Coordinates of C-alpha atoms in Angstrom, one line a residue:
Chain A
X1 CA 6.6 3.5 35.0
X2 CA 5.1 2.6 31.5
X3 CA 7.7 2.8 28.9
X4 CA 6.7 4.3 25.4
X5 CA 7.5 1.0 23.5
X6 CA 5.0 -1.0 25.7
X7 CA 2.1 1.3 24.4
X8 CA 1.2 -0.9 21.3
X9 CA 1.5 -4.3 22.9
X10 CA -0.5 -3.0 25.8
X11 CA -3.2 -1.5 23.6
X12 CA -3.3 -4.8 21.5
X13 CA -3.6 -6.9 24.7
X14 CA -6.7 -4.7 25.7
X15 CA -8.2 -4.9 22.3
X16 CA -7.6 -9.0 22.2
X17 CA -9.2 -9.4 25.8
X18 CA -12.1 -7.1 25.1
X19 CA -12.9 -8.6 21.7
X20 CA -12.5 -12.0 23.3
X21 CA -15.1 -11.3 26.0
X22 CA -17.5 -9.7 23.3
X23 CA -17.1 -12.6 21.1
X24 CA -18.0 -14.8 24.0
X25 CA -21.2 -12.9 24.7
X26 CA -22.1 -13.0 21.0
X27 CA -22.0 -17.0 21.2
X28 CA -19.5 -19.5 19.9
X29 CA -21.9 -21.9 18.6
X30 CA -20.5 -25.5 18.1
X31 CA -17.6 -26.8 15.9
X32 CA -20.2 -28.3 13.8
X33 CA -21.9 -25.0 13.3
X34 CA -19.6 -22.1 14.3
X35 CA -21.4 -19.1 15.8
X36 CA -21.1 -15.3 15.1
X37 CA -18.5 -15.2 17.9
X38 CA -16.3 -18.3 17.1
X39 CA -13.6 -16.9 14.8
X40 CA -13.5 -13.4 16.7
X41 CA -12.9 -15.3 19.8
X42 CA -10.1 -17.4 18.3
X43 CA -8.5 -14.3 16.9
X44 CA -9.0 -12.3 20.0
X45 CA -7.4 -14.8 22.3
X46 CA -4.5 -15.3 19.9
X47 CA -3.9 -11.5 19.8
X48 CA -4.1 -11.3 23.5
X49 CA -1.5 -14.1 24.0
X50 CA 0.9 -12.7 21.4
X51 CA 0.6 -9.2 22.8
X52 CA 1.1 -10.5 26.2
X53 CA 4.3 -12.4 25.1
X54 CA 5.5 -9.2 23.4
X55 CA 4.9 -7.1 26.4
X56 CA 6.9 -9.6 28.6
X57 CA 9.7 -9.5 25.9
X58 CA 9.7 -5.8 25.9
X59 CA 9.6 -5.3 29.6
X60 CA 12.5 -7.8 29.9
X61 CA 14.4 -6.1 27.2
X62 CA 13.8 -2.5 29.0
X63 CA 15.7 -3.4 32.0
X64 CA 18.8 -4.3 29.7
X65 CA 18.5 -1.2 27.8
X66 CA 20.7 1.9 28.8
X67 CA 20.9 5.4 27.7
X68 CA 18.2 7.5 26.0
X69 CA 17.5 7.1 22.3
X70 CA 16.0 10.0 20.6
X71 CA 12.7 8.7 19.6
X72 CA 10.7 11.8 18.3
X73 CA 11.8 14.1 15.4
X74 CA 12.5 17.7 15.9
X75 CA 9.0 18.9 15.0
X76 CA 6.6 16.7 17.2
X77 CA 4.7 19.9 18.2
X78 CA 3.7 20.4 14.5
X79 CA 2.5 16.9 14.5
X80 CA 0.1 17.5 17.4
X81 CA -1.0 20.8 16.0
X82 CA -1.9 19.2 12.6
X83 CA -3.8 16.6 14.3
X84 CA -5.7 19.1 16.6
X85 CA -6.3 21.1 13.7
X86 CA -7.8 18.2 11.6
X87 CA -10.0 17.3 14.5
X88 CA -11.3 20.9 14.7
X89 CA -12.0 20.7 10.9
X90 CA -14.2 17.6 11.4
X91 CA -16.3 19.5 14.1
X92 CA -16.3 22.7 12.0
X93 CA -17.3 21.4 8.7
X94 CA -21.0 21.0 9.0
X95 CA -21.2 24.2 11.0
X96 CA -19.0 26.5 9.0
X97 CA -19.5 24.8 5.8
X98 CA -16.9 23.6 3.2
X99 CA -15.4 26.9 1.9
X100 CA -14.9 28.7 5.3
X101 CA -13.8 25.6 7.2
X102 CA -11.2 24.6 4.5
X103 CA -10.0 28.1 4.0
X104 CA -9.3 28.3 7.9
X105 CA -7.7 24.7 7.9
X106 CA -5.2 25.6 5.1
X107 CA -4.5 29.0 6.9
X108 CA -3.6 27.1 9.9
X109 CA -1.6 24.5 8.0
X110 CA 0.4 26.9 6.0
X111 CA 1.3 28.9 9.1
X112 CA 2.1 25.8 10.9
X113 CA 4.4 24.7 8.1
X114 CA 6.4 27.9 8.4
X115 CA 5.0 30.2 5.8
X116 CA 5.9 33.3 7.4
X117 CA 3.9 36.3 5.7
X118 CA 0.3 36.5 6.4
X119 CA -0.5 37.8 3.1
X120 CA 1.3 34.7 1.3
X121 CA -0.6 32.3 3.7
X122 CA -4.1 34.0 3.0
X123 CA -3.5 34.3 -0.7
X124 CA -2.4 30.5 -0.8
X125 CA -5.2 29.3 1.3
X126 CA -7.9 31.2 -0.6
X127 CA -6.4 30.0 -4.0
X128 CA -6.3 26.3 -2.7
X129 CA -9.8 26.4 -1.3
X130 CA -11.3 28.0 -4.5
X131 CA -9.3 25.6 -6.7
X132 CA -10.3 22.4 -4.6
X133 CA -14.0 23.5 -4.6
X134 CA -13.9 24.0 -8.4
X135 CA -12.3 20.6 -8.9
X136 CA -14.1 18.5 -6.4
X137 CA -17.5 20.4 -5.9
X138 CA -18.1 21.7 -9.3
X139 CA -16.3 19.3 -11.8
X140 CA -16.8 16.0 -9.6
X141 CA -20.1 17.0 -8.2
X142 CA -19.3 16.1 -4.6
X143 CA -21.9 17.8 -2.4
X144 CA -20.0 19.8 0.5
X145 CA -21.8 20.9 3.5
X146 CA -22.8 24.6 3.2
X147 CA -22.9 25.5 6.9
X148 CA -24.2 28.8 8.3
X149 CA -22.6 31.0 5.5
X150 CA -24.8 29.2 3.0
X151 CA -21.9 29.0 0.6
Chain B
X1 CA -7.3 -17.3 -28.5
X2 CA -5.2 -15.0 -26.4
X3 CA -4.5 -12.9 -29.4
X4 CA -8.3 -12.6 -29.9
X5 CA -8.7 -11.5 -26.4
X6 CA -5.8 -9.1 -26.7
X7 CA -7.4 -7.5 -29.9
X8 CA -10.7 -7.0 -27.9
X9 CA -8.8 -5.5 -25.0
X10 CA -7.0 -3.1 -27.3
X11 CA -10.4 -2.1 -28.4
X12 CA -11.4 -1.2 -25.0
X13 CA -7.9 0.4 -24.1
X14 CA -8.1 2.6 -27.2
X15 CA -11.4 4.2 -26.2
X16 CA -10.9 7.9 -25.6
X17 CA -11.9 7.8 -22.0
X18 CA -9.6 4.7 -21.1
X19 CA -6.6 6.2 -23.1
X20 CA -7.0 9.6 -21.2
X21 CA -7.4 7.8 -17.8
X22 CA -4.1 5.7 -18.7
X23 CA -2.4 8.9 -19.5
X24 CA -3.5 10.6 -16.4
X25 CA -2.7 7.5 -14.4
X26 CA 0.9 7.1 -15.6
X27 CA 1.4 10.9 -15.3
X28 CA 0.2 11.1 -11.8
X29 CA 2.0 7.9 -10.8
X30 CA 5.2 9.1 -12.1
X31 CA 4.7 12.6 -10.1
X32 CA 3.9 10.4 -7.1
X33 CA 7.0 8.1 -7.7
X34 CA 9.1 11.3 -8.1
X35 CA 7.9 13.0 -4.9
X36 CA 9.4 11.6 -1.7
X37 CA 7.1 11.4 1.2
X38 CA 4.2 10.0 -0.7
X39 CA 3.9 6.4 -2.0
X40 CA 1.8 4.8 -4.5
X41 CA -0.5 3.2 -1.7
X42 CA -1.4 6.7 -0.3
X43 CA -1.8 8.1 -3.8
X44 CA -4.1 5.4 -5.0
X45 CA -6.3 5.7 -1.8
X46 CA -6.5 9.5 -2.2
X47 CA -7.6 9.2 -5.9
X48 CA -10.0 6.3 -5.4
X49 CA -13.1 8.4 -4.9
X50 CA -12.5 9.8 -8.3
X51 CA -13.0 6.4 -9.9
X52 CA -16.4 6.1 -8.3
X53 CA -17.6 8.6 -10.6
X54 CA -16.3 6.9 -13.8
X55 CA -16.6 3.5 -15.4
X56 CA -14.9 0.7 -13.3
X57 CA -12.7 -0.3 -16.2
X58 CA -11.6 3.4 -16.8
X59 CA -11.0 3.6 -12.9
X60 CA -8.9 0.4 -12.7
X61 CA -6.9 1.4 -15.8
X62 CA -6.2 4.8 -14.2
X63 CA -5.3 3.4 -10.7
X64 CA -3.0 0.7 -12.2
X65 CA -1.3 3.4 -14.2
X66 CA -0.5 5.1 -10.9
X67 CA 1.0 2.0 -9.5
X68 CA 3.4 1.2 -12.5
X69 CA 4.0 5.0 -13.1
X70 CA 5.2 5.3 -9.6
X71 CA 7.9 2.7 -10.1
X72 CA 9.3 4.6 -13.2
X73 CA 9.2 7.9 -11.3
X74 CA 10.9 6.7 -8.1
X75 CA 14.2 6.3 -10.0
X76 CA 14.5 9.7 -11.0
X77 CA 14.6 11.0 -7.5
X78 CA 17.1 8.4 -6.4
X79 CA 19.4 9.1 -9.0
X80 CA 19.3 13.0 -8.8
X81 CA 18.7 13.6 -5.3
X82 CA 19.7 10.3 -3.5
X83 CA 16.4 10.2 -1.8
X84 CA 14.2 7.3 -2.9
X85 CA 10.9 8.7 -4.4
X86 CA 9.3 5.5 -3.2
X87 CA 10.3 2.5 -1.2
X88 CA 10.9 0.3 -4.2
X89 CA 13.7 2.7 -5.4
X90 CA 15.8 2.5 -2.5
X91 CA 18.5 0.5 -3.9
X92 CA 18.6 2.7 -7.0
X93 CA 20.3 5.4 -4.9
X94 CA 23.3 3.3 -4.1
X95 CA 24.5 3.2 -7.8
X96 CA 22.1 5.6 -9.7
X97 CA 23.3 8.7 -7.3
X98 CA 26.9 7.6 -7.7
X99 CA 26.5 7.5 -11.4
X100 CA 25.0 11.1 -11.3
X101 CA 27.9 12.3 -9.4
X102 CA 30.4 11.1 -11.9
X103 CA 28.4 13.0 -14.6
X104 CA 26.5 9.9 -15.9
X105 CA 22.9 11.0 -14.7
X106 CA 21.8 10.6 -18.3
X107 CA 22.6 7.1 -18.9
X108 CA 21.4 6.1 -15.3
X109 CA 17.9 7.7 -16.0
X110 CA 17.9 6.2 -19.4
X111 CA 18.7 2.8 -18.5
X112 CA 16.3 2.9 -15.6
X113 CA 13.5 3.9 -18.2
X114 CA 14.4 1.5 -20.8
X115 CA 14.7 -1.4 -18.2
X116 CA 11.5 -0.5 -16.7
X117 CA 9.9 -0.5 -20.2
X118 CA 11.3 -3.9 -21.0
X119 CA 10.7 -5.5 -17.7
X120 CA 7.1 -4.2 -17.7
X121 CA 6.4 -5.4 -21.0
X122 CA 7.7 -8.8 -20.2
X123 CA 5.5 -9.1 -17.1
X124 CA 2.4 -8.0 -18.8
X125 CA 3.1 -11.0 -21.4
X126 CA 3.5 -13.2 -18.4
X127 CA 0.2 -11.9 -16.8
X128 CA -1.6 -12.6 -20.0
X129 CA -0.1 -16.2 -20.5
X130 CA -0.4 -17.4 -16.9
X131 CA -3.5 -15.7 -15.6
X132 CA -6.2 -17.6 -17.7
X133 CA -4.9 -21.1 -17.2
X134 CA -4.4 -20.6 -13.5
X135 CA -8.1 -19.2 -13.3
X136 CA -9.2 -22.4 -14.8
X137 CA -7.5 -24.4 -12.0
X138 CA -8.6 -22.2 -9.3
X139 CA -12.3 -22.8 -10.3
X140 CA -12.0 -26.1 -8.7
X141 CA -11.0 -24.5 -5.2
X142 CA -13.5 -24.8 -2.5
X143 CA -13.8 -23.1 1.1
X144 CA -11.1 -25.1 2.6
X145 CA -8.6 -24.3 -0.1
X146 CA -9.5 -20.7 0.0
X147 CA -9.0 -20.6 3.7
X148 CA -5.7 -22.2 3.6
X149 CA -4.6 -20.1 0.8
X150 CA -5.6 -16.9 2.6
X151 CA -3.6 -18.1 5.7
X152 CA -0.8 -18.9 3.5
X153 CA -0.8 -15.5 1.9
X154 CA -1.1 -13.6 5.3
X155 CA 1.7 -15.8 6.7
X156 CA 3.9 -15.1 3.6
X157 CA 3.3 -11.3 3.7
X158 CA 4.2 -11.3 7.6
X159 CA 7.2 -13.3 6.8
X160 CA 8.7 -11.0 3.8
X161 CA 7.5 -7.7 5.0
X162 CA 9.0 -6.0 8.2
X163 CA 11.8 -6.9 10.6
X164 CA 9.5 -8.7 13.4
X165 CA 7.4 -11.7 12.6
X166 CA 5.8 -11.2 16.1
X167 CA 4.8 -7.7 15.3
X168 CA 3.5 -8.6 11.9
X169 CA 1.3 -11.3 13.3
X170 CA -0.1 -8.9 15.8
X171 CA -0.8 -6.5 13.0
X172 CA -2.5 -9.3 11.1
X173 CA -4.7 -10.4 13.9
X174 CA -5.6 -6.9 14.7
X175 CA -6.7 -6.4 11.0
X176 CA -8.8 -9.6 11.2
X177 CA -10.5 -8.2 14.4
X178 CA -11.2 -5.0 12.6
X179 CA -12.8 -6.9 9.6
X180 CA -15.2 -8.7 12.0
X181 CA -17.0 -5.2 12.8
X182 CA -20.4 -5.0 11.2
X183 CA -23.2 -7.4 10.4
X184 CA -22.4 -11.1 10.2
X185 CA -22.7 -12.3 6.6
X186 CA -24.4 -15.5 7.5
X187 CA -26.8 -14.7 10.3
X188 CA -27.1 -10.9 9.9
X189 CA -26.3 -10.5 13.7
X190 CA -24.3 -7.0 14.2
X191 CA -20.9 -7.5 15.9
X192 CA -18.6 -5.2 17.5
X193 CA -20.5 -2.2 16.4
X194 CA -20.6 -0.3 19.6
X195 CA -24.3 0.3 18.9
X196 CA -23.5 2.7 16.0
X197 CA -25.3 2.7 13.0
X198 CA -22.2 3.8 11.1
X199 CA -20.5 0.5 11.9
X200 CA -23.3 -1.6 10.6
X201 CA -21.9 -2.2 7.3
X202 CA -18.2 -2.6 8.9
X203 CA -15.4 -0.2 8.8
X204 CA -15.5 1.8 5.7
X205 CA -12.0 0.8 4.0
X206 CA -11.4 4.1 2.2
X207 CA -11.1 6.4 5.2
X208 CA -9.1 3.6 7.2
X209 CA -6.5 3.3 4.3
X210 CA -6.3 7.0 3.9
X211 CA -5.8 7.5 7.4
X212 CA -3.3 4.7 7.9
X213 CA -1.3 5.6 4.8
X214 CA -2.1 9.3 3.6
X215 CA -2.3 11.0 7.2
X216 CA 0.4 8.8 9.0
X217 CA 2.9 9.4 6.1
X218 CA 2.2 13.3 6.4
X219 CA 2.8 13.1 10.1
X220 CA 5.9 11.2 10.0
X221 CA 7.2 13.7 7.4
X222 CA 6.2 16.9 9.2
X223 CA 7.8 15.4 12.4
X224 CA 11.2 14.8 10.7
X225 CA 10.9 18.4 9.4
X226 CA 10.1 17.5 5.6
X227 CA 12.5 15.9 3.1
X228 CA 14.8 18.7 2.3
X229 CA 15.7 17.5 -1.2
X230 CA 19.1 18.8 -2.5
X231 CA 19.2 18.2 -6.2
X232 CA 22.6 17.4 -7.7
X233 CA 23.6 20.2 -9.9
X234 CA 24.6 18.1 -13.0
X235 CA 24.0 18.5 -16.6
X236 CA 21.6 15.7 -17.8
X237 CA 23.0 14.4 -21.2
X238 CA 23.2 11.2 -23.0
X239 CA 19.7 9.8 -21.9
X240 CA 20.1 7.0 -24.5
X241 CA 22.5 4.6 -23.0
X242 CA 25.3 3.6 -25.4
X243 CA 26.3 0.3 -26.6
X244 CA 28.6 -0.5 -23.7
X245 CA 26.1 0.4 -21.2
X246 CA 23.5 -1.8 -23.0
X247 CA 26.1 -4.8 -23.0
X248 CA 26.5 -4.4 -19.2
X249 CA 22.8 -3.9 -18.5
X250 CA 20.8 -6.3 -20.7
X251 CA 21.6 -9.5 -18.5
X252 CA 20.6 -7.5 -15.4
X253 CA 17.3 -6.4 -16.9
X254 CA 16.5 -9.9 -18.2
X255 CA 17.2 -11.4 -14.7
X256 CA 15.4 -8.5 -13.0
X257 CA 12.3 -9.1 -15.3
X258 CA 12.1 -12.7 -14.4
X259 CA 12.9 -12.4 -10.8
X260 CA 10.5 -9.4 -10.3
X261 CA 7.7 -11.2 -11.9
X262 CA 8.1 -14.3 -9.9
X263 CA 8.3 -12.2 -6.6
X264 CA 5.4 -10.1 -7.6
X265 CA 3.1 -13.1 -7.7
X266 CA 4.1 -14.0 -4.1
X267 CA 2.1 -12.4 -1.2
X268 CA 4.2 -9.8 0.3
X269 CA 6.8 -10.2 -2.5
X270 CA 5.9 -7.0 -4.2
X271 CA 8.2 -4.4 -5.7
X272 CA 10.4 -3.4 -2.7
X273 CA 11.5 -7.1 -2.2
X274 CA 11.9 -7.6 -6.0
X275 CA 14.4 -4.5 -6.3
X276 CA 16.4 -5.6 -3.2
X277 CA 16.9 -9.3 -4.4
X278 CA 17.7 -8.1 -7.9
X279 CA 20.3 -6.0 -6.6
X280 CA 21.7 -8.7 -4.4
X281 CA 21.7 -11.2 -7.2
X282 CA 23.5 -8.7 -9.6
X283 CA 26.2 -8.2 -7.0
X284 CA 26.6 -11.9 -6.4
X285 CA 27.1 -12.9 -9.8
X286 CA 29.1 -9.9 -10.9
X287 CA 32.7 -10.4 -11.8
X288 CA 33.6 -7.0 -10.1
X289 CA 31.2 -6.9 -7.0
X290 CA 33.5 -4.6 -5.3
X291 CA 32.4 -1.7 -7.8
X292 CA 28.8 -2.0 -6.7
X293 CA 27.8 1.1 -4.8
X294 CA 30.3 3.2 -6.8
X295 CA 28.0 3.7 -9.7
X296 CA 27.7 0.5 -11.8
X297 CA 24.8 0.5 -14.4
X298 CA 23.9 -3.0 -13.5
X299 CA 23.1 -1.9 -10.0
X300 CA 20.4 0.5 -11.4
X301 CA 19.2 -1.7 -14.5
X302 CA 18.5 -4.8 -12.4
X303 CA 16.4 -3.3 -9.4
X304 CA 14.6 -0.9 -11.8
X305 CA 13.6 -3.7 -14.1
X306 CA 12.6 -6.0 -11.0
X307 CA 10.3 -3.6 -9.5
X308 CA 8.3 -2.9 -12.5
X309 CA 8.1 -6.5 -13.5
X310 CA 6.6 -7.2 -9.9
X311 CA 3.8 -5.0 -10.7
X312 CA 2.5 -7.1 -13.5
X313 CA 3.2 -10.3 -11.4
X314 CA 1.2 -8.9 -8.5
X315 CA -2.0 -8.7 -10.5
X316 CA -2.1 -12.5 -10.9
X317 CA -3.2 -13.5 -7.5
X318 CA -5.8 -10.7 -7.6
X319 CA -7.4 -11.5 -11.0
X320 CA -7.1 -15.3 -10.6
X321 CA -7.8 -15.9 -6.8
X322 CA -9.2 -12.7 -5.8
X323 CA -6.3 -12.5 -3.2
X324 CA -4.2 -9.3 -3.0
X325 CA -0.7 -9.7 -2.3
X326 CA 0.3 -6.3 -1.4
X327 CA -1.3 -2.9 0.0
X328 CA -1.6 -1.4 -3.3
X329 CA -3.3 -4.4 -4.9
X330 CA -5.5 -4.7 -1.7
X331 CA -6.7 -1.1 -2.1
X332 CA -7.4 -1.7 -6.1
X333 CA -9.4 -4.8 -4.9
X334 CA -11.3 -2.7 -2.4
X335 CA -12.2 -0.4 -5.4
X336 CA -13.4 -3.3 -7.6
X337 CA -15.5 -4.5 -4.7
X338 CA -17.0 -1.0 -4.2
X339 CA -18.0 -1.3 -7.9
X340 CA -19.8 -4.6 -7.0
X341 CA -17.0 -6.6 -8.8
X342 CA -15.4 -9.4 -6.9
X343 CA -12.2 -10.7 -8.3
X344 CA -11.9 -14.5 -8.3
X345 CA -11.4 -17.4 -10.5
X346 CA -14.3 -16.3 -12.5
X347 CA -13.3 -12.7 -12.9
X348 CA -11.6 -13.1 -16.5
X349 CA -14.5 -15.0 -17.8
X350 CA -17.1 -12.8 -16.3
X351 CA -15.5 -9.4 -16.9
X352 CA -13.4 -10.1 -20.2
X353 CA -13.6 -6.4 -21.2
X354 CA -12.1 -5.3 -17.9
X355 CA -9.3 -7.8 -17.8
X356 CA -8.1 -7.6 -21.3
X357 CA -8.8 -3.9 -21.5
X358 CA -6.7 -3.6 -18.4
X359 CA -3.9 -5.9 -19.8
X360 CA -3.9 -3.9 -23.1
X361 CA -3.9 -0.5 -21.3
X362 CA -0.6 -1.7 -19.5
X363 CA 1.0 -2.2 -22.7
X364 CA 0.0 1.3 -23.7
X365 CA 0.8 2.8 -20.3
X366 CA 4.3 1.3 -20.5
X367 CA 5.0 2.8 -23.8
X368 CA 3.6 6.1 -22.7
X369 CA 5.9 6.1 -19.8
X370 CA 8.8 5.8 -22.0
X371 CA 7.9 8.3 -24.4
X372 CA 6.8 10.7 -21.7
X373 CA 9.4 10.2 -19.1
X374 CA 12.6 11.1 -20.7
X375 CA 11.5 14.4 -22.2
X376 CA 9.8 15.3 -18.9
X377 CA 12.9 14.8 -16.6
X378 CA 13.5 18.7 -16.4
X379 CA 9.9 19.1 -15.4
X380 CA 10.3 16.5 -12.5
X381 CA 13.5 18.2 -11.4
X382 CA 11.3 21.4 -11.0
X383 CA 8.9 19.5 -9.1
X384 CA 11.3 18.1 -6.7
X385 CA 12.2 21.8 -5.7
X386 CA 8.5 22.3 -4.3
X387 CA 9.0 22.5 -0.6
X388 CA 7.2 20.1 1.6
X389 CA 5.6 22.7 3.6
X390 CA 3.6 23.6 0.4
X391 CA 3.0 19.9 -0.5
X392 CA 1.8 18.6 2.8
X393 CA -1.5 20.8 3.1
X394 CA -2.3 19.7 -0.5
X395 CA -1.8 16.0 0.4
X396 CA -4.0 16.4 3.3
X397 CA -6.7 18.2 1.2
X398 CA -6.8 15.2 -1.1
X399 CA -6.9 12.8 1.8
X400 CA -9.8 14.6 3.5
X401 CA -11.8 15.1 0.5
X402 CA -11.2 11.6 -0.6
X403 CA -12.5 10.1 2.6
X404 CA -15.4 12.5 3.0
X405 CA -16.7 11.9 -0.6
X406 CA -17.4 8.2 -0.2
X407 CA -20.4 8.6 1.9
X408 CA -20.4 12.3 2.4
X409 CA -20.0 11.5 5.9
X410 CA -18.2 13.5 8.8
X411 CA -18.0 10.3 10.6
X412 CA -15.8 8.8 7.9
X413 CA -13.5 12.1 8.5
X414 CA -13.2 11.3 12.1
X415 CA -12.4 7.7 11.3
X416 CA -9.7 8.8 8.8
X417 CA -8.1 11.0 11.7
X418 CA -8.3 8.0 14.4
X419 CA -6.7 5.7 11.8
X420 CA -4.2 8.3 10.8
X421 CA -3.0 8.8 14.4
X422 CA -3.0 5.0 14.9
X423 CA -0.9 4.6 11.6
X424 CA 1.5 7.2 12.8
X425 CA 2.0 5.5 16.3
X426 CA 2.2 2.0 14.8
X427 CA 4.8 3.1 12.2
X428 CA 6.9 4.9 14.9
X429 CA 7.2 1.7 16.8
X430 CA 8.1 -0.2 13.6
X431 CA 4.6 -2.0 13.1
X432 CA 4.1 -2.8 9.4
X433 CA 0.7 -1.7 8.2
X434 CA 0.7 -4.0 5.2
X435 CA -0.6 -7.2 7.2
X436 CA -3.1 -5.0 8.9
X437 CA -4.7 -3.9 5.7
X438 CA -4.5 -7.2 3.8
X439 CA -6.0 -9.1 6.9
X440 CA -8.7 -6.5 7.0
X441 CA -9.7 -6.9 3.3
X442 CA -9.3 -10.7 3.3
X443 CA -11.0 -11.2 6.9
X444 CA -14.5 -11.7 5.4
X445 CA -13.3 -14.2 2.9
X446 CA -11.3 -16.0 5.6
X447 CA -14.1 -16.2 8.0
X448 CA -16.7 -17.3 5.3
X449 CA -14.3 -20.0 4.1
X450 CA -13.6 -21.2 7.5
X451 CA -17.3 -21.4 8.6
X452 CA -18.5 -23.1 5.3
X453 CA -15.7 -25.7 5.6
X454 CA -16.7 -26.7 9.1
X455 CA -20.2 -26.8 8.0
X456 CA -19.2 -29.0 5.0
X457 CA -17.2 -31.4 7.2
X458 CA -19.7 -31.5 10.1
X459 CA -17.2 -29.8 12.4
X460 CA -14.2 -31.8 11.4
X461 CA -11.2 -29.7 11.2
X462 CA -9.5 -32.6 9.1
X463 CA -11.1 -31.1 6.2
X464 CA -8.2 -28.5 6.0
X465 CA -5.6 -31.2 5.7
X466 CA -7.8 -34.1 3.9
X467 CA -7.9 -32.0 0.6
X468 CA -4.5 -32.1 -1.0
X469 CA -4.2 -28.2 -2.4
X470 CA -5.3 -27.2 1.0
X471 CA -2.7 -29.3 2.8
X472 CA -0.1 -27.9 0.7
X473 CA -0.9 -24.4 1.3
X474 CA -1.1 -25.1 5.2
X475 CA 2.2 -27.0 5.0
X476 CA 3.9 -24.0 3.2
X477 CA 2.5 -21.8 5.7
X478 CA 3.6 -23.7 8.7
X479 CA 7.1 -24.2 7.1
X480 CA 7.4 -20.5 6.6
X481 CA 6.3 -19.8 10.1
X482 CA 8.9 -22.4 11.3
X483 CA 11.6 -20.8 9.1
X484 CA 11.1 -17.6 11.0
X485 CA 12.2 -19.2 14.2
X486 CA 15.5 -20.4 12.6
X487 CA 17.6 -17.2 13.2
X488 CA 16.7 -17.1 16.7
X489 CA 17.6 -20.7 17.3
X490 CA 20.8 -20.3 15.4
X491 CA 21.7 -17.1 17.5
X492 CA 20.9 -18.9 20.7
X493 CA 23.0 -22.1 19.5
X494 CA 25.8 -19.8 18.7
X495 CA 25.7 -18.3 22.2
X496 CA 25.7 -21.6 23.9
X497 CA 28.6 -22.7 21.8
X498 CA 30.6 -19.5 22.8

C-alpha cells in the first residue's frame, strides 16, 4: 500500500525521469557546445536519483513507524470544497462573466466559511463583488470577461 | 558622492506619487504583518499586478514598503495575541507576550517599534555604503563566476531554510526544471511546453507564486480552522520605553542591527533566521539567561531589530549581483524583470533614480512606520478581531484577480490553482517552497552562465575552478553541503560508541 509520505518523492521521481527522457530527445549536444537538453538532462537525472533515495529512506522509515499520527486538520472537507469552487470559477468566468461568477464564488466561500444566514452571505457577496469591480475593473482598468449577461 | 546621490534619491522619493506609494506600502505591510495567516511574500505577489499600471520606481517603493512594513506589524500580534503575525516575529512571542501579560504591553510594543526604526535606518546606511563599491567589483564577474555564485546562493538557501537538506535540494532541482519550460534562449527551440502556446514564454511567475504562497497559505489555514486570535485584555500604556528599558535594550538593538544586516546579505539568511539568531545571541551573552521567556525586554528588542535590519541587507545581492536571497526579494526581482529592468552589477549605474530613490524612500518609510505605528495600535487590535472566515475570501479574491490581470488569461488562473494545490501538498509534507521559487527565478541565469562558460572554455569544466572567484564560491558551496552531513555522521558515531 502506498503511504501518503511517499506521494511527493514518487511524484518528483516521475517528473525527474520524464524530463530526463524529454531532454534526451531534445538533444544533449556536446560538452564543447551544450545542446538544448544538456542542463535539463543533468537536472532531471539528479532529481530522479535524489527522489529515489528519498523514497527508499521513507519506505525504510515507514516499517519502523508505529501508531497513527493525525496528519490532516479538522476542516479538510472545506479545503476540497474551496479548491473545487475555484476550479469551477475558472470554467465559469468566460461564460458567466466576472460579476456573476465572482458573486457566486463569494456566496459559496462565505457559506463554506460558516456564515450561517443566507441574507448576510448574499449581502456580503454582493458588496464584495461590486467593490472589487469598482477597484480593479473601473479604477485600475482591468478588462474582465462579460460573459452571457453582458455585464 | 554618496551624499549627492542621496539628495537625488530624496528628490525622487519626495515626488507625490512616490511618497503616496511609500505610505500605502508601509501601511499595507503593517496590516499584513499584523494579520496572522498571510505573509509578506503572498501579499507582495497579490499586489504585484497593481505595480504594472504605475511607474516601476513607484511600484518598487510600494512593494519594498510592504516588506519592511510587515516586519514592524508582525510584532504587534506576537505581543498582544501570542501568535506571530509573520514568521520573522515568532521569537517575539516568547518575551513580548509575557511582557504584555505582566501589564507591560506598551513598552514591548514601543521598544519593538523604536528598535525596528533604529535597525532599519542602520541597514539602509549599510546598503547605501556597501552596494556601490560591491557593484564595481561585480562588473568583473563573467559567466563562470555567475554560475558558481548562483550555485552557492541556492545551496546556502537550501542549507539555511527548512529542516531537511534532501527535501530542499529536491525542491531546488524541481524549480530548475520548471524554469526550463519555454523557448530556449540560445537556440529558440521550445522545451517541455507540451505543445501549448501558453508555455512558449515559460511558466508565468505571478500565477505560480500566487498559487504556491497565496492559495496554499489560505488552504492550510482553512484546514486548521482559522487562527482563532484571542487578544489579551490589557491596557496599552507607556508606549515610550523608560530609561531603564532603553539601558537594557540598546545593546540588543545594536547587535541585532549588525547581525540582521549581515544575515540579510546571505542567501537564505533573511528575516526569520536573523530574529532567531539574535534571540539566541542575546540569551547567550545575558547575565540572566534564565529570565528569557519570562518577559525580558532584550528578548523583544534584539530580534525585532534584527529582522528589520535583514530587510536592508537582503537588497544588496539583488541590486549588486541580480541574485535574490529570499522569496520576497525573488518576487521583487520578478516585478523588475516584468518592467524590463534586469538587476545586476550595472543596475545602480544604469538606473540611479530607481536605486537612490528607493534607498531614500526606505528612510522615509521607516520614519513613517514609527510615526504611524504607535498611534495606530488600537486600530490594529480591531483588525485582529476580524474573523478568518471573512478574511480568507478577500485574500482569495486578491490572489485570483492578481493572477488574472497579468495576461487577462483564464489559463493563468488554472495555473495558479494547480500551483496552489501543489504548494499545499508540499507544505503539508514539510517541503520548503523558497528553494523552488529561487531556483525557478535563477534557472535561466544559471543555464545561460553554464552554457556560456562551457563555450568559452571549449568544453572544459576546469573553467569553474580555474578562476579564483568562481573557485571560492564553489568551495564554499561544497563546504556547506558537506557541513549538512556532519550532524548525521555525529549521530551515527554516537550510536556506534554506545
